[in-house]
Short mmCIF file of C-alpha atoms in Angstrom, two decimals:
data_model
loop_
_atom_site.label_atom_id
_atom_site.label_comp_id
_atom_site.label_asym_id
_atom_site.label_seq_id
_atom_site.Cartn_x
_atom_site.Cartn_y
_atom_site.Cartn_z
CA MET B 1 122.82 134.44 -19.99
CA GLU B 2 120.34 134.32 -22.83
CA LEU B 3 118.98 130.82 -23.26
CA LYS B 4 118.84 129.36 -26.75
CA ARG B 5 115.63 128.09 -28.31
CA VAL B 6 115.22 124.35 -28.80
CA VAL B 7 113.14 122.65 -31.49
CA VAL B 8 112.25 119.10 -32.53
CA THR B 9 113.47 118.20 -36.02
CA GLY B 10 113.09 114.41 -36.18
CA LEU B 11 110.90 111.66 -34.76
CA GLY B 12 111.08 107.86 -34.55
CA ALA B 13 108.68 105.38 -32.97
CA LEU B 14 108.44 101.63 -32.43
CA THR B 15 105.26 100.97 -30.45
CA PRO B 16 102.61 98.32 -29.74
CA ILE B 17 100.26 100.06 -32.18
CA GLY B 18 102.67 101.06 -34.94
CA ASN B 19 106.29 100.44 -35.90
CA THR B 20 106.86 103.88 -37.44
CA VAL B 21 105.82 107.40 -36.50
CA ASP B 22 103.17 107.54 -39.22
CA SER B 23 101.59 104.20 -38.32
CA TYR B 24 101.74 105.05 -34.61
CA TRP B 25 99.95 108.37 -35.14
CA GLU B 26 97.32 106.82 -37.39
CA ALA B 27 96.56 104.18 -34.75
CA LEU B 28 96.41 106.78 -31.97
CA VAL B 29 93.90 108.92 -33.82
CA SER B 30 91.77 105.90 -34.73
CA GLY B 31 91.71 104.67 -31.12
CA LYS B 32 93.43 101.33 -31.70
CA SER B 33 94.30 99.10 -28.74
CA GLY B 34 97.67 97.35 -28.74
CA ALA B 35 96.76 94.84 -26.03
CA ALA B 36 96.60 91.12 -26.83
CA PRO B 37 97.63 87.75 -25.34
CA ILE B 38 101.39 87.57 -24.78
CA GLN B 39 103.32 85.94 -27.62
CA GLN B 40 106.92 86.12 -26.36
CA PHE B 41 106.54 83.45 -23.67
CA ASP B 42 103.96 81.08 -22.22
CA ALA B 43 102.03 83.28 -19.79
CA SER B 44 99.29 80.76 -19.02
CA LYS B 45 100.33 80.43 -15.36
CA PHE B 46 100.62 84.17 -14.74
CA LYS B 47 97.88 86.31 -13.21
CA THR B 48 98.20 88.59 -16.23
CA GLN B 49 98.43 86.83 -19.57
CA PHE B 50 98.39 89.79 -21.96
CA ALA B 51 100.42 92.89 -22.77
CA CYS B 52 100.96 95.56 -25.39
CA GLU B 53 103.77 93.97 -27.38
CA VAL B 54 105.52 95.30 -30.47
CA LYS B 55 104.05 93.39 -33.42
CA ASN B 56 105.27 92.21 -36.83
CA PHE B 57 108.82 93.17 -35.94
CA ASP B 58 111.94 91.34 -37.05
CA VAL B 59 115.08 92.96 -35.71
CA PHE B 60 117.14 91.46 -38.56
CA ASP B 61 115.22 93.69 -40.97
CA HIS B 62 116.94 96.61 -39.25
CA ILE B 63 120.18 95.39 -37.65
CA ASP B 64 122.81 92.94 -38.89
CA LYS B 65 122.39 89.55 -37.19
CA LYS B 66 125.89 89.58 -35.70
CA GLU B 67 125.37 93.03 -34.19
CA ALA B 68 121.82 92.33 -33.04
CA ARG B 69 123.05 89.41 -30.92
CA LYS B 70 125.12 91.87 -28.90
CA LEU B 71 122.05 93.94 -28.00
CA ASP B 72 119.31 93.34 -25.48
CA GLN B 73 115.83 93.92 -26.86
CA PHE B 74 115.60 97.37 -25.27
CA SER B 75 118.74 98.45 -27.12
CA GLN B 76 117.44 96.96 -30.37
CA TYR B 77 114.29 99.01 -29.99
CA ALA B 78 116.39 102.10 -29.22
CA MET B 79 118.49 101.66 -32.35
CA VAL B 80 115.46 101.21 -34.62
CA SER B 81 113.60 104.28 -33.33
CA ALA B 82 116.74 106.43 -33.33
CA THR B 83 117.50 105.40 -36.91
CA GLU B 84 114.05 106.52 -38.02
CA ALA B 85 114.40 109.83 -36.18
CA MET B 86 117.84 110.53 -37.63
CA ALA B 87 116.63 109.82 -41.15
CA ASP B 88 113.57 112.00 -40.57
CA SER B 89 115.74 114.90 -39.39
CA SER B 90 118.36 114.70 -42.20
CA LEU B 91 120.75 115.91 -39.52
CA MET B 92 123.76 113.91 -40.67
CA GLU B 93 123.31 115.04 -44.27
CA SER B 94 124.31 118.59 -43.26
CA ASN B 95 127.83 117.49 -42.25
CA PRO B 96 127.43 118.70 -38.64
CA ASN B 97 130.10 119.00 -36.00
CA THR B 98 129.57 115.63 -34.32
CA ASP B 99 131.59 116.76 -31.28
CA ARG B 100 128.54 118.91 -30.48
CA ILE B 101 125.86 116.28 -31.03
CA GLY B 102 124.99 114.01 -28.13
CA VAL B 103 122.71 111.17 -27.08
CA ILE B 104 120.64 111.30 -23.90
CA TRP B 105 118.39 108.26 -23.61
CA GLY B 106 116.01 106.95 -20.98
CA SER B 107 115.24 103.45 -19.69
CA GLY B 108 113.72 102.49 -16.39
CA ILE B 109 114.91 98.88 -16.33
CA GLY B 110 117.34 98.21 -19.18
CA GLY B 111 118.28 94.68 -20.19
CA LEU B 112 115.88 92.66 -18.07
CA LYS B 113 115.56 89.81 -20.57
CA THR B 114 119.34 89.47 -20.79
CA PHE B 115 119.60 89.29 -16.99
CA GLN B 116 116.81 86.69 -16.86
CA ASP B 117 118.39 84.51 -19.55
CA GLU B 118 121.84 84.52 -18.00
CA CYS B 119 120.47 83.62 -14.56
CA GLN B 120 118.41 80.78 -16.04
CA ASN B 121 121.40 79.42 -17.93
CA PHE B 122 123.65 79.53 -14.87
CA PHE B 123 121.25 77.87 -12.44
CA ALA B 124 120.25 75.23 -14.99
CA GLY B 125 123.89 74.19 -15.36
CA ASP B 126 126.33 72.42 -13.07
CA GLY B 127 127.38 75.57 -11.24
CA THR B 128 130.38 76.25 -13.46
CA PRO B 129 130.44 79.97 -14.26
CA LYS B 130 129.80 80.20 -17.99
CA PHE B 131 128.47 83.60 -18.94
CA ASN B 132 128.00 85.31 -22.25
CA PRO B 133 130.82 87.86 -22.70
CA PHE B 134 128.18 90.40 -23.68
CA PHE B 135 126.09 89.78 -20.54
CA ILE B 136 127.03 92.99 -18.74
CA PRO B 137 127.25 95.27 -21.81
CA LYS B 138 123.84 94.01 -22.98
CA MET B 139 122.17 94.48 -19.61
CA ILE B 140 123.28 97.89 -18.41
CA ALA B 141 120.77 100.66 -19.10
CA ASP B 142 123.33 103.19 -20.32
CA ILE B 143 124.42 101.01 -23.24
CA ALA B 144 121.56 102.17 -25.49
CA SER B 145 122.95 105.69 -25.77
CA GLY B 146 126.41 104.25 -26.32
CA HIS B 147 125.29 102.19 -29.31
CA ILE B 148 123.44 105.13 -30.89
CA SER B 149 126.47 107.38 -30.52
CA ILE B 150 128.79 104.73 -31.98
CA LYS B 151 126.58 104.24 -35.02
CA TYR B 152 126.61 107.93 -35.90
CA GLY B 153 129.96 109.00 -34.43
CA LEU B 154 128.33 111.42 -31.97
CA ARG B 155 130.83 112.69 -29.39
CA GLY B 156 128.69 115.15 -27.47
CA PRO B 157 127.06 114.53 -24.06
CA ASN B 158 126.19 110.85 -23.75
CA TYR B 159 124.28 109.09 -20.98
CA VAL B 160 121.02 107.45 -19.93
CA THR B 161 118.58 108.76 -17.35
CA VAL B 162 116.96 106.25 -14.99
CA SER B 163 113.90 107.45 -13.08
CA ALA B 164 111.47 104.56 -13.53
CA CYS B 165 108.55 105.55 -15.76
CA ALA B 166 109.72 109.17 -15.89
CA SER B 167 113.06 108.19 -17.45
CA SER B 168 112.60 109.29 -21.06
CA THR B 169 110.92 112.57 -20.16
CA ASN B 170 113.89 113.24 -17.89
CA ALA B 171 116.11 112.50 -20.88
CA ILE B 172 114.18 114.94 -23.09
CA ILE B 173 114.35 117.66 -20.43
CA ASP B 174 118.09 117.12 -19.95
CA ALA B 175 118.63 117.33 -23.71
CA PHE B 176 116.56 120.52 -23.83
CA ASN B 177 118.53 122.09 -20.98
CA LEU B 178 121.97 121.25 -22.40
CA ILE B 179 121.08 122.68 -25.79
CA ARG B 180 119.59 125.90 -24.47
CA LEU B 181 122.68 126.34 -22.30
CA GLY B 182 124.86 126.08 -25.42
CA LYS B 183 126.46 122.76 -24.45
CA ALA B 184 125.36 121.01 -27.65
CA ASP B 185 123.91 121.79 -31.08
CA ALA B 186 121.65 118.73 -31.26
CA ILE B 187 120.86 115.65 -29.17
CA VAL B 188 119.25 112.31 -29.97
CA THR B 189 116.89 111.70 -27.07
CA GLY B 190 113.98 109.48 -26.09
CA GLY B 191 113.71 106.09 -24.43
CA SER B 192 113.18 102.37 -24.81
CA GLU B 193 111.96 99.47 -22.71
CA ALA B 194 111.51 95.73 -23.19
CA ALA B 195 110.04 94.23 -20.03
CA VAL B 196 107.42 91.90 -21.51
CA ASN B 197 109.07 88.76 -20.20
CA GLU B 198 108.61 86.41 -17.27
CA MET B 199 110.46 88.62 -14.80
CA GLY B 200 108.73 91.79 -15.92
CA VAL B 201 105.19 90.42 -15.88
CA GLY B 202 105.80 88.37 -12.75
CA GLY B 203 107.35 91.29 -10.91
CA PHE B 204 104.52 93.69 -11.67
CA ASN B 205 101.99 90.97 -10.86
CA GLY B 206 103.70 90.63 -7.49
CA LEU B 207 103.07 94.34 -6.94
CA ARG B 208 99.43 93.87 -8.00
CA ALA B 209 100.02 96.72 -10.45
CA LEU B 210 98.82 95.03 -13.65
CA SER B 211 95.30 94.56 -14.93
CA THR B 212 94.18 90.94 -14.82
CA ARG B 213 91.37 91.36 -17.35
CA ASN B 214 92.51 88.29 -19.30
CA ASP B 215 89.10 87.77 -20.87
CA SER B 216 89.23 91.16 -22.63
CA PRO B 217 92.81 92.43 -23.07
CA GLU B 218 91.90 95.11 -25.60
CA THR B 219 89.66 96.86 -23.03
CA ALA B 220 91.92 96.34 -20.02
CA SER B 221 93.70 99.70 -20.12
CA ARG B 222 90.88 102.04 -19.18
CA PRO B 223 92.22 105.21 -17.54
CA PHE B 224 89.66 107.14 -15.47
CA ASP B 225 87.05 104.40 -15.79
CA LYS B 226 85.38 103.33 -12.54
CA ASP B 227 86.26 99.68 -13.20
CA ARG B 228 89.97 100.10 -14.01
CA ASP B 229 92.09 97.47 -12.30
CA GLY B 230 95.70 98.31 -13.12
CA PHE B 231 97.97 99.13 -16.03
CA VAL B 232 98.80 97.06 -19.10
CA LEU B 233 102.50 96.45 -19.65
CA GLY B 234 103.87 97.76 -22.94
CA GLU B 235 107.20 97.80 -24.76
CA GLY B 236 108.94 99.73 -27.51
CA ALA B 237 110.79 102.99 -28.05
CA GLY B 238 110.46 106.61 -29.09
CA ALA B 239 113.18 108.94 -30.36
CA LEU B 240 113.37 112.71 -30.87
CA ILE B 241 116.04 114.80 -32.52
CA VAL B 242 116.15 118.02 -30.54
CA GLU B 243 118.18 120.86 -31.93
CA GLU B 244 119.18 124.43 -31.28
CA TYR B 245 116.82 126.66 -33.27
CA GLU B 246 119.43 128.65 -35.23
CA HIS B 247 121.36 125.47 -36.02
CA ALA B 248 118.16 123.93 -37.41
CA ILE B 249 117.25 127.04 -39.43
CA LYS B 250 120.74 127.33 -40.89
CA ARG B 251 120.58 123.83 -42.37
CA GLY B 252 116.96 124.22 -43.53
CA ALA B 253 115.58 121.59 -41.19
CA LYS B 254 111.93 120.61 -40.95
CA ILE B 255 110.67 121.70 -37.53
CA TYR B 256 107.81 119.89 -35.78
CA ALA B 257 107.50 122.02 -32.66
CA GLU B 258 109.43 124.00 -30.09
CA ILE B 259 110.22 122.64 -26.64
CA ALA B 260 109.02 125.40 -24.34
CA GLY B 261 109.94 124.11 -20.89
CA GLY B 262 110.28 121.23 -18.50
CA GLY B 263 109.69 120.49 -14.86
CA MET B 264 110.87 117.86 -12.39
CA SER B 265 109.70 117.11 -8.86
CA GLY B 266 109.53 114.42 -6.19
CA ASP B 267 106.53 113.16 -4.23
CA ALA B 268 108.56 112.28 -1.10
CA TYR B 269 105.62 110.09 -0.14
CA HIS B 270 105.69 106.38 -1.03
CA MET B 271 107.77 103.80 -2.90
CA THR B 272 105.10 103.00 -5.51
CA ALA B 273 101.95 105.02 -4.78
CA PRO B 274 101.44 108.67 -5.77
CA HIS B 275 100.63 111.30 -3.19
CA PRO B 276 96.83 111.05 -2.84
CA GLU B 277 96.38 114.80 -3.31
CA GLY B 278 98.72 114.88 -6.31
CA ILE B 279 101.19 117.28 -4.67
CA GLY B 280 104.19 116.14 -6.72
CA ALA B 281 102.15 116.17 -9.94
CA ARG B 282 100.88 119.66 -9.13
CA ASN B 283 104.37 120.95 -8.42
CA VAL B 284 105.91 119.51 -11.58
CA MET B 285 103.28 121.00 -13.89
CA ARG B 286 103.66 124.40 -12.22
CA GLU B 287 107.44 124.14 -12.57
CA ALA B 288 107.15 123.30 -16.28
CA LEU B 289 104.83 126.26 -16.90
CA LEU B 290 107.14 128.58 -14.97
CA ASP B 291 110.13 127.31 -16.93
CA ALA B 292 108.27 127.87 -20.21
CA LYS B 293 107.11 131.34 -19.10
CA LEU B 294 103.57 130.34 -20.01
CA ASP B 295 100.32 131.00 -18.21
CA SER B 296 98.31 127.89 -17.44
CA SER B 297 95.47 129.28 -19.59
CA THR B 298 97.59 128.84 -22.72
CA VAL B 299 97.68 125.02 -22.50
CA ASP B 300 95.34 123.30 -24.94
CA TYR B 301 96.13 119.63 -24.32
CA VAL B 302 97.53 117.58 -21.46
CA ASN B 303 98.75 114.06 -22.24
CA VAL B 304 98.45 112.63 -18.76
CA HIS B 305 100.44 109.87 -17.11
CA GLY B 306 97.05 108.16 -16.80
CA THR B 307 98.10 104.57 -16.24
CA SER B 308 94.65 103.11 -15.42
CA THR B 309 95.49 102.50 -11.77
CA PRO B 310 92.91 103.22 -9.04
CA LEU B 311 95.09 105.69 -7.13
CA GLY B 312 97.13 107.35 -9.87
CA ASP B 313 94.32 108.54 -12.11
CA VAL B 314 92.48 110.24 -9.25
CA ALA B 315 95.60 111.97 -7.92
CA GLU B 316 96.57 113.31 -11.35
CA THR B 317 93.15 114.79 -12.08
CA LYS B 318 93.19 116.48 -8.67
CA ALA B 319 96.57 117.99 -9.53
CA ILE B 320 95.28 119.24 -12.89
CA ARG B 321 92.41 121.05 -11.18
CA GLN B 322 94.84 122.64 -8.73
CA VAL B 323 97.17 123.87 -11.48
CA PHE B 324 94.69 124.95 -14.14
CA GLY B 325 91.65 126.00 -12.13
CA ASP B 326 88.58 126.55 -14.27
CA HIS B 327 90.72 126.43 -17.43
CA ALA B 328 90.97 122.69 -16.80
CA TYR B 329 87.47 122.47 -18.28
CA ASN B 330 88.57 124.20 -21.49
CA MET B 331 91.50 121.88 -22.22
CA ASN B 332 91.56 118.44 -23.74
CA ILE B 333 93.06 115.75 -21.55
CA SER B 334 93.80 112.21 -22.67
CA SER B 335 95.75 109.11 -21.78
CA THR B 336 97.28 107.42 -24.80
CA LYS B 337 98.30 104.55 -22.50
CA SER B 338 94.74 103.36 -23.03
CA MET B 339 96.02 102.30 -26.47
CA THR B 340 99.76 101.68 -26.10
CA GLY B 341 99.80 100.30 -22.59
CA HIS B 342 102.51 101.53 -20.24
CA LEU B 343 105.98 101.49 -21.81
CA LEU B 344 107.61 102.25 -18.44
CA GLY B 345 110.84 104.15 -19.13
CA ALA B 346 109.87 104.67 -22.78
CA ALA B 347 106.40 106.04 -21.99
CA GLY B 348 107.49 109.68 -21.90
CA ALA B 349 109.16 109.45 -25.31
CA ILE B 350 106.19 108.07 -27.22
CA GLU B 351 103.81 110.39 -25.36
CA ALA B 352 106.00 113.38 -26.19
CA ILE B 353 105.66 112.33 -29.83
CA ALA B 354 101.88 112.18 -29.39
CA CYS B 355 101.94 115.76 -28.02
CA ILE B 356 104.20 117.02 -30.82
CA LEU B 357 101.97 115.50 -33.50
CA SER B 358 98.88 116.92 -31.77
CA VAL B 359 100.49 120.35 -32.05
CA LYS B 360 101.32 119.71 -35.70
CA HIS B 361 97.95 118.25 -36.78
CA ASN B 362 95.55 119.97 -34.32
CA VAL B 363 94.09 116.64 -33.25
CA VAL B 364 93.89 115.22 -29.72
CA PRO B 365 94.10 111.39 -29.49
CA PRO B 366 91.43 109.77 -27.33
CA THR B 367 91.32 107.96 -24.04
CA ILE B 368 89.72 104.72 -25.21
CA ASN B 369 87.86 102.09 -23.17
CA HIS B 370 85.72 104.43 -21.13
CA TYR B 371 82.49 102.80 -20.03
CA THR B 372 81.61 104.00 -16.53
CA ASP B 373 82.29 107.37 -14.88
CA ASP B 374 84.28 107.32 -11.66
CA PRO B 375 82.62 109.54 -9.03
CA GLU B 376 86.07 110.41 -7.65
CA ILE B 377 87.08 112.02 -10.97
CA ASP B 378 85.68 115.41 -11.95
CA SER B 379 83.11 114.67 -14.65
CA LYS B 380 83.43 118.18 -16.11
CA LEU B 381 86.96 117.50 -17.33
CA ASN B 382 87.21 116.80 -21.06
CA LEU B 383 89.07 113.50 -20.91
CA THR B 384 88.59 112.95 -24.66
CA PHE B 385 86.80 109.67 -24.16
CA ASN B 386 86.76 107.08 -26.94
CA THR B 387 87.07 109.39 -29.97
CA ALA B 388 89.82 111.76 -31.14
CA GLN B 389 88.87 115.44 -31.19
CA GLU B 390 89.97 118.17 -33.57
CA ARG B 391 90.94 121.48 -32.00
CA GLU B 392 93.64 124.09 -32.25
CA VAL B 393 96.59 122.80 -30.23
CA ASN B 394 99.19 125.50 -29.74
CA VAL B 395 100.58 124.21 -26.45
CA ALA B 396 100.66 120.61 -25.22
CA LEU B 397 101.95 119.35 -21.88
CA SER B 398 103.12 115.78 -21.27
CA ASN B 399 103.15 114.24 -17.78
CA THR B 400 105.22 111.20 -16.78
CA PHE B 401 105.52 109.88 -13.25
CA GLY B 402 107.54 106.98 -11.86
CA PHE B 403 107.92 104.65 -8.88
CA GLY B 404 109.92 106.39 -6.20
CA GLY B 405 107.89 109.56 -6.61
CA HIS B 406 109.69 110.85 -9.72
CA ASN B 407 107.59 113.39 -11.65
CA THR B 408 108.36 115.08 -14.97
CA SER B 409 106.45 117.41 -17.28
CA ALA B 410 107.52 118.67 -20.71
CA ILE B 411 105.82 121.38 -22.74
CA PHE B 412 105.74 121.56 -26.54
CA LYS B 413 104.35 124.44 -28.58
CA LYS B 414 103.85 125.59 -32.15
CA LEU B 415 106.87 127.39 -33.56
CA LYS B 416 106.18 131.11 -33.91
#
């Protein structure tokens, strides 16, 4: 069968460096760090006392107080970003067939704060089971897509993908595949996460995954730097309206970019560590290029997973050299996690937005906080250190990898 073309017609973002798409993009290009001492709880006894939190955000500015109380923070973030994306797309103004519009969301953890609060309340009591009636509906990861679909009356495919930090890129790829197969006209996709709480920080500290650079939070996320010591936990959400090309053209939609292809692979190696030679990362990028029917030489920008971990950054750059050969030296590569921190299951969504806006504006956001070259990382790669670079970006590839060896790559290109 002939596959349909899929385009992006709306964007929404709620991030540690900007609470809208425009403010997020402006901060990315200017190289702004979102890391600061944690405000949501007293982190003074934790090994890591900082994170990339969403700032200057009051949920009641966006959601009725009664409704907001029924939502975990990750669902609140999902609703806010999806609302911005839907407004940006003007999709509902065209009186679409809502039976053919779906929601495919991503979250690696879901309602962690809700789970924490309910456990604390139970064990602090006399043992009598007294639980919030919304405990389970607030906690489960799939509820975010449910709430978005209820708000807009969307009766198409509806679910949440869970693949750790690859979750929202998996969601985007699933949305892309369903639309090009003719199963839907449009899908609200993306991801959200809200793990900046005692259990989230404590859990990742237990894994020794987080940076402990408490004396300088804003420089702690330093992908590819010799002195990197772990990732910085982030939170927030990103939303995309993806739509069948002819459907978008018929209603006169604004089109940001075309989704060209997507790849998925597994490392089959370790619970939390990447394969040291980047085999899974290599395979997923090759799969995405094959799916997009693009030669590797056509890629202008790779937004890497680039978490600022000792093992991950080396493995990913090795994979890039394997896939792109000498063309790797002609591309721009950057890790926007150096600014946003790592949004876990929402990382792929906000990084897809970064790629899409790079394609639109012909600007590559930087990898900030680079001070010392790592001899294990090829110094000839253009890792876009510290300052954004202008260049023609016709094709951008976004990598997202997760615990368990889950790898995803999505490719976005200029509409032609």
